[in-house]
mmCIF file of C-alpha atoms in Angstrom:
data_model
loop_
_atom_site.group_PDB
_atom_site.id
_atom_site.type_symbol
_atom_site.label_atom_id
_atom_site.label_comp_id
_atom_site.label_asym_id
_atom_site.label_seq_id
_atom_site.Cartn_x
_atom_site.Cartn_y
_atom_site.Cartn_z
ATOM 1 C CA ALA A 26 14.839 -2.460 8.634
ATOM 2 C CA GLN A 27 11.387 -3.902 8.803
ATOM 3 C CA THR A 28 10.266 -6.652 6.469
ATOM 4 C CA VAL A 29 6.929 -8.277 5.704
ATOM 5 C CA THR A 30 6.636 -11.821 4.384
ATOM 6 C CA GLN A 31 3.634 -13.470 2.794
ATOM 7 C CA SER A 32 4.572 -17.081 2.180
ATOM 8 C CA GLN A 33 1.496 -18.066 0.146
ATOM 9 C CA PRO A 34 1.648 -16.637 -3.398
ATOM 10 C CA GLU A 35 -1.750 -18.154 -4.210
ATOM 11 C CA MET A 36 -4.676 -19.536 -2.247
ATOM 12 C CA SER A 37 -8.025 -20.957 -3.200
ATOM 13 C CA VAL A 38 -11.265 -21.287 -1.257
ATOM 14 C CA GLN A 39 -14.728 -22.611 -1.937
ATOM 15 C CA GLU A 40 -17.530 -20.102 -1.788
ATOM 16 C CA ALA A 41 -19.031 -19.895 1.742
ATOM 17 C CA GLU A 42 -15.971 -21.537 3.272
ATOM 18 C CA THR A 43 -13.293 -19.973 5.474
ATOM 19 C CA VAL A 44 -9.737 -19.197 4.419
ATOM 20 C CA THR A 45 -6.729 -17.877 6.315
ATOM 21 C CA LEU A 46 -3.949 -15.851 4.702
ATOM 22 C CA SER A 47 -0.595 -15.769 6.463
ATOM 23 C CA CYS A 48 1.716 -12.867 7.141
ATOM 24 C CA THR A 49 4.840 -12.579 9.235
ATOM 25 C CA TYR A 50 6.937 -9.499 9.830
ATOM 26 C CA ASP A 51 10.214 -8.552 11.350
ATOM 27 C CA THR A 52 10.783 -5.444 13.430
ATOM 28 C CA SER A 53 12.628 -4.297 16.510
ATOM 29 C CA GLU A 54 9.964 -1.707 17.295
ATOM 30 C CA SER A 55 7.281 -2.180 19.901
ATOM 31 C CA ASP A 56 4.740 0.301 18.571
ATOM 32 C CA TYR A 57 3.446 -0.122 15.039
ATOM 33 C CA TYR A 58 0.393 -0.809 12.904
ATOM 34 C CA LEU A 59 -0.456 -3.704 10.663
ATOM 35 C CA PHE A 60 -2.861 -3.680 7.758
ATOM 36 C CA TRP A 61 -4.441 -5.942 5.223
ATOM 37 C CA TYR A 62 -5.221 -4.381 1.853
ATOM 38 C CA LYS A 63 -7.311 -5.935 -0.888
ATOM 39 C CA GLN A 64 -6.567 -5.294 -4.551
ATOM 40 C CA PRO A 65 -9.284 -6.531 -6.937
ATOM 41 C CA PRO A 66 -8.748 -6.613 -10.715
ATOM 42 C CA SER A 67 -9.714 -2.936 -10.833
ATOM 43 C CA ARG A 68 -6.286 -2.226 -9.222
ATOM 44 C CA GLN A 69 -7.785 -0.124 -6.462
ATOM 45 C CA MET A 70 -6.114 -0.658 -3.075
ATOM 46 C CA ILE A 71 -8.809 -1.136 -0.457
ATOM 47 C CA LEU A 72 -8.137 -1.259 3.262
ATOM 48 C CA VAL A 73 -9.664 -4.407 4.736
ATOM 49 C CA ILE A 74 -8.579 -4.264 8.354
ATOM 50 C CA ARG A 75 -6.017 -2.642 10.655
ATOM 51 C CA GLN A 76 -4.412 -3.687 13.917
ATOM 52 C CA GLU A 77 -2.595 -1.526 16.436
ATOM 53 C CA ALA A 78 0.293 -3.362 18.046
ATOM 54 C CA TYR A 79 -0.420 -2.072 21.533
ATOM 55 C CA LYS A 80 -3.925 -3.536 21.425
ATOM 56 C CA GLN A 81 -4.078 -7.180 22.419
ATOM 57 C CA GLN A 82 -7.585 -7.669 21.060
ATOM 58 C CA ASN A 83 -7.727 -8.963 17.507
ATOM 59 C CA ALA A 84 -9.393 -6.624 15.035
ATOM 60 C CA THR A 85 -12.614 -7.684 13.322
ATOM 61 C CA GLU A 86 -14.514 -6.167 10.409
ATOM 62 C CA ASN A 87 -17.635 -8.119 9.489
ATOM 63 C CA ARG A 88 -16.425 -11.351 7.808
ATOM 64 C CA PHE A 89 -12.775 -10.376 8.155
ATOM 65 C CA SER A 90 -10.754 -10.951 11.297
ATOM 66 C CA VAL A 91 -7.103 -11.174 12.194
ATOM 67 C CA ASN A 92 -5.035 -13.362 14.456
ATOM 68 C CA PHE A 93 -2.344 -11.053 15.794
ATOM 69 C CA GLN A 94 0.462 -12.808 17.622
ATOM 70 C CA LYS A 95 2.883 -10.055 18.637
ATOM 71 C CA ALA A 96 5.545 -12.284 20.176
ATOM 72 C CA ALA A 97 5.586 -14.520 17.121
ATOM 73 C CA LYS A 98 5.364 -11.486 14.789
ATOM 74 C CA SER A 99 2.488 -13.057 12.969
ATOM 75 C CA PHE A 100 -0.589 -11.343 11.511
ATOM 76 C CA SER A 101 -2.947 -13.658 9.644
ATOM 77 C CA LEU A 102 -6.220 -12.705 7.969
ATOM 78 C CA LYS A 103 -9.272 -14.935 8.230
ATOM 79 C CA ILE A 104 -12.096 -14.535 5.744
ATOM 80 C CA SER A 105 -15.304 -16.247 6.787
ATOM 81 C CA ASP A 106 -18.200 -17.149 4.495
ATOM 82 C CA SER A 107 -16.085 -16.390 1.427
ATOM 83 C CA GLN A 108 -17.845 -14.650 -1.441
ATOM 84 C CA LEU A 109 -16.994 -14.413 -5.126
ATOM 85 C CA GLY A 110 -16.240 -10.728 -4.602
ATOM 86 C CA ASP A 111 -13.448 -11.615 -2.189
ATOM 87 C CA ALA A 112 -11.318 -12.852 -5.079
ATOM 88 C CA ALA A 113 -8.353 -10.466 -5.233
ATOM 89 C CA MET A 114 -4.725 -9.908 -4.311
ATOM 90 C CA TYR A 115 -4.282 -9.392 -0.596
ATOM 91 C CA PHE A 116 -1.347 -7.458 0.776
ATOM 92 C CA CYS A 117 -0.122 -7.398 4.331
ATOM 93 C CA ALA A 118 1.536 -4.115 5.325
ATOM 94 C CA TYR A 119 3.465 -2.692 8.257
ATOM 95 C CA ARG A 120 3.736 0.885 9.398
ATOM 96 C CA SER A 121 5.897 2.218 12.174
ATOM 97 C CA ALA A 122 4.355 4.404 14.852
ATOM 98 C CA ASN A 123 7.709 6.177 15.151
ATOM 99 C CA TYR A 124 7.099 9.750 14.081
ATOM 100 C CA GLY A 125 10.667 10.438 13.095
ATOM 101 C CA GLY A 126 12.067 9.958 9.631
ATOM 102 C CA SER A 127 9.875 8.010 7.269
ATOM 103 C CA GLN A 128 6.668 8.397 9.224
ATOM 104 C CA GLY A 129 3.675 6.864 7.603
ATOM 105 C CA ASN A 130 5.501 4.727 5.070
ATOM 106 C CA LEU A 131 3.892 1.378 4.478
ATOM 107 C CA ILE A 132 6.061 -1.690 3.989
ATOM 108 C CA PHE A 133 4.268 -4.329 1.965
ATOM 109 C CA GLY A 134 4.517 -8.053 1.582
ATOM 110 C CA LYS A 135 4.536 -9.518 -1.920
ATOM 111 C CA GLY A 136 0.887 -10.444 -1.812
ATOM 112 C CA THR A 137 -1.354 -13.498 -1.899
ATOM 113 C CA LYS A 138 -3.700 -14.068 -4.815
ATOM 114 C CA LEU A 139 -6.993 -15.445 -3.532
ATOM 115 C CA SER A 140 -9.337 -17.325 -5.834
ATOM 116 C CA VAL A 141 -12.906 -18.128 -4.816
ATOM 117 C CA LYS A 142 -14.562 -21.147 -6.426
ATOM 118 C CA PRO A 143 -18.348 -21.141 -6.898
ATOM 119 C CA ASN B 29 -15.453 12.358 -2.444
ATOM 120 C CA ALA B 30 -12.536 12.275 -4.897
ATOM 121 C CA GLY B 31 -9.880 11.106 -2.391
ATOM 122 C CA VAL B 32 -6.615 10.565 -4.270
ATOM 123 C CA THR B 33 -6.666 11.245 -7.990
ATOM 124 C CA GLN B 34 -3.911 10.109 -10.349
ATOM 125 C CA THR B 35 -3.462 10.958 -13.981
ATOM 126 C CA PRO B 36 -3.069 9.397 -16.440
ATOM 127 C CA LYS B 37 -4.451 5.886 -15.867
ATOM 128 C CA PHE B 38 -2.501 4.375 -18.741
ATOM 129 C CA GLN B 39 0.598 5.493 -20.628
ATOM 130 C CA VAL B 40 2.959 4.041 -23.197
ATOM 131 C CA LEU B 41 6.380 5.662 -23.554
ATOM 132 C CA LYS B 42 9.325 5.050 -25.788
ATOM 133 C CA THR B 43 12.706 4.496 -24.172
ATOM 134 C CA GLY B 44 14.299 7.848 -23.418
ATOM 135 C CA GLN B 45 11.073 9.833 -23.321
ATOM 136 C CA SER B 46 10.092 11.795 -20.259
ATOM 137 C CA MET B 47 6.774 12.178 -18.507
ATOM 138 C CA THR B 48 5.213 13.340 -15.275
ATOM 139 C CA LEU B 49 2.620 11.436 -13.292
ATOM 140 C CA GLN B 50 0.260 13.734 -11.454
ATOM 141 C CA CYS B 51 -1.343 13.089 -8.081
ATOM 142 C CA ALA B 52 -3.727 15.205 -6.028
ATOM 143 C CA GLN B 53 -5.563 14.553 -2.783
ATOM 144 C CA ASP B 54 -8.460 16.472 -1.292
ATOM 145 C CA MET B 55 -8.335 15.087 2.257
ATOM 146 C CA ASN B 56 -5.982 17.719 3.692
ATOM 147 C CA HIS B 57 -3.376 15.034 4.305
ATOM 148 C CA ASN B 58 0.152 15.962 5.296
ATOM 149 C CA SER B 59 2.017 13.011 3.810
ATOM 150 C CA MET B 60 2.086 11.714 0.264
ATOM 151 C CA TYR B 61 3.819 8.753 -1.343
ATOM 152 C CA TRP B 62 4.691 7.192 -4.655
ATOM 153 C CA TYR B 63 4.870 3.399 -4.931
ATOM 154 C CA ARG B 64 5.518 1.074 -7.812
ATOM 155 C CA GLN B 65 3.978 -2.379 -8.097
ATOM 156 C CA ASP B 66 5.666 -5.135 -10.054
ATOM 157 C CA PRO B 67 4.478 -8.744 -10.382
ATOM 158 C CA GLY B 68 5.579 -10.807 -7.398
ATOM 159 C CA MET B 69 7.182 -7.803 -5.697
ATOM 160 C CA GLY B 70 4.360 -6.132 -3.841
ATOM 161 C CA LEU B 71 4.447 -2.352 -3.600
ATOM 162 C CA ARG B 72 7.773 -0.610 -3.157
ATOM 163 C CA LEU B 73 8.236 2.968 -2.079
ATOM 164 C CA ILE B 74 9.858 5.291 -4.614
ATOM 165 C CA TYR B 75 9.655 8.672 -2.871
ATOM 166 C CA TYR B 76 7.626 10.215 -0.138
ATOM 167 C CA SER B 77 6.803 13.659 1.187
ATOM 168 C CA ALA B 78 6.210 13.759 4.920
ATOM 169 C CA SER B 79 4.857 17.299 4.721
ATOM 170 C CA GLU B 80 4.573 20.174 2.306
ATOM 171 C CA GLY B 81 8.028 21.349 1.274
ATOM 172 C CA THR B 82 9.868 18.115 2.030
ATOM 173 C CA THR B 83 10.649 15.043 -0.046
ATOM 174 C CA ASP B 84 12.752 11.962 0.656
ATOM 175 C CA LYS B 85 13.916 8.871 -1.152
ATOM 176 C CA GLY B 86 12.286 5.555 -0.567
ATOM 177 C CA GLU B 87 13.440 2.053 -1.428
ATOM 178 C CA VAL B 88 13.711 2.430 -5.224
ATOM 179 C CA PRO B 89 14.314 6.115 -6.150
ATOM 180 C CA ASN B 90 16.756 5.728 -9.045
ATOM 181 C CA GLY B 91 15.484 7.169 -12.309
ATOM 182 C CA TYR B 92 12.755 9.257 -10.665
ATOM 183 C CA ASN B 93 12.267 12.757 -9.332
ATOM 184 C CA VAL B 94 9.394 14.201 -7.374
ATOM 185 C CA SER B 95 7.883 17.570 -6.595
ATOM 186 C CA ARG B 96 5.557 18.416 -3.741
ATOM 187 C CA LEU B 97 3.898 21.334 -5.497
ATOM 188 C CA ASN B 98 1.654 22.233 -2.554
ATOM 189 C CA LYS B 99 -0.163 20.354 0.179
ATOM 190 C CA ARG B 100 -2.553 18.753 -2.326
ATOM 191 C CA GLU B 101 -0.247 17.754 -5.158
ATOM 192 C CA PHE B 102 2.719 15.413 -5.452
ATOM 193 C CA SER B 103 4.118 14.616 -8.897
ATOM 194 C CA LEU B 104 6.501 11.907 -10.070
ATOM 195 C CA ARG B 105 8.776 12.530 -13.041
ATOM 196 C CA LEU B 106 10.625 10.097 -15.234
ATOM 197 C CA GLU B 107 13.334 12.081 -17.020
ATOM 198 C CA SER B 108 14.475 9.342 -19.406
ATOM 199 C CA ALA B 109 12.208 6.332 -19.318
ATOM 200 C CA ALA B 110 13.690 2.836 -19.395
ATOM 201 C CA PRO B 111 11.988 -0.543 -19.944
ATOM 202 C CA SER B 112 12.785 -1.399 -16.297
ATOM 203 C CA GLN B 113 10.357 1.346 -15.301
ATOM 204 C CA THR B 114 7.448 -0.516 -16.814
ATOM 205 C CA SER B 115 5.187 -0.926 -13.812
ATOM 206 C CA VAL B 116 1.990 0.145 -12.120
ATOM 207 C CA TYR B 117 2.461 3.336 -10.127
ATOM 208 C CA PHE B 118 0.392 4.273 -7.112
ATOM 209 C CA CYS B 119 0.120 7.560 -5.331
ATOM 210 C CA ALA B 120 -1.060 7.500 -1.729
ATOM 211 C CA SER B 121 -1.649 9.950 1.086
ATOM 212 C CA SER B 122 -2.093 9.861 4.839
ATOM 213 C CA MET B 123 -2.401 12.251 7.735
ATOM 214 C CA GLY B 124 1.198 11.435 8.653
ATOM 215 C CA ARG B 125 2.648 12.321 12.006
ATOM 216 C CA ALA B 126 -0.284 14.454 13.054
ATOM 217 C CA LYS B 127 -2.433 11.509 14.032
ATOM 218 C CA ARG B 128 -2.067 7.968 15.208
ATOM 219 C CA ASN B 129 -3.975 5.111 13.731
ATOM 220 C CA THR B 130 -4.066 6.564 10.255
ATOM 221 C CA GLU B 131 -4.252 4.527 7.115
ATOM 222 C CA ALA B 132 -2.990 5.384 3.667
ATOM 223 C CA PHE B 133 -5.458 6.127 0.888
ATOM 224 C CA PHE B 134 -4.490 5.148 -2.621
ATOM 225 C CA GLY B 135 -5.159 6.458 -6.076
ATOM 226 C CA GLN B 136 -6.340 4.114 -8.814
ATOM 227 C CA GLY B 137 -2.873 3.593 -10.220
ATOM 228 C CA THR B 138 -1.130 4.328 -13.513
ATOM 229 C CA ARG B 139 -0.128 1.476 -15.755
ATOM 230 C CA LEU B 140 3.055 2.601 -17.507
ATOM 231 C CA THR B 141 4.676 0.653 -20.312
ATOM 232 C CA VAL B 142 8.088 1.649 -21.663
ATOM 233 C CA VAL B 143 8.927 0.139 -25.037
#
């Protein structure tokens, strides 16, 4: 079974600085997707960024980028120029590309609470 | 665009009471899911429906039942609520096996307290 581990329960960053959130995962599959979701106090789950395992290039979305190390099974999220609105819980998630069985199910890490200091 | 709509947003139940959480999506998605979120535990899958007419157990199905009423709607029922079911519940949907590179879209969650 696949697992996702976020080893940092809480992180803090100064406004305008850069912060990196860590995520590792365990799988025997070669084809899968990885995601970072943001959950602000409103509870809404918001997709921040996705990575396809067969793509070597790291995904980037504006101030958000990932460092995807497939061999090391590592998927960290870097937030540049942090803003007060980035304060939230961040969840790393894994999804198999295997279309049999539980297709589409997301497996989540336990989350990292990010605080942004003005 | 409504996306995924869950009702209710908040609910307080007494131990032993029953209730149904409703979920509907308007994105023509094939797959729907119910997750629960507990402090320090992330989101855990309760049940899912890969396509209309099918449902399967997830990681934590005990104490719950589901119904995929049609392609749009997927409900979660607690037959006899217990304090251990106090949690935030999320419904989600995705295209499922029909497409690659598809994310899950989430409802706004239901905060359920069982006293």
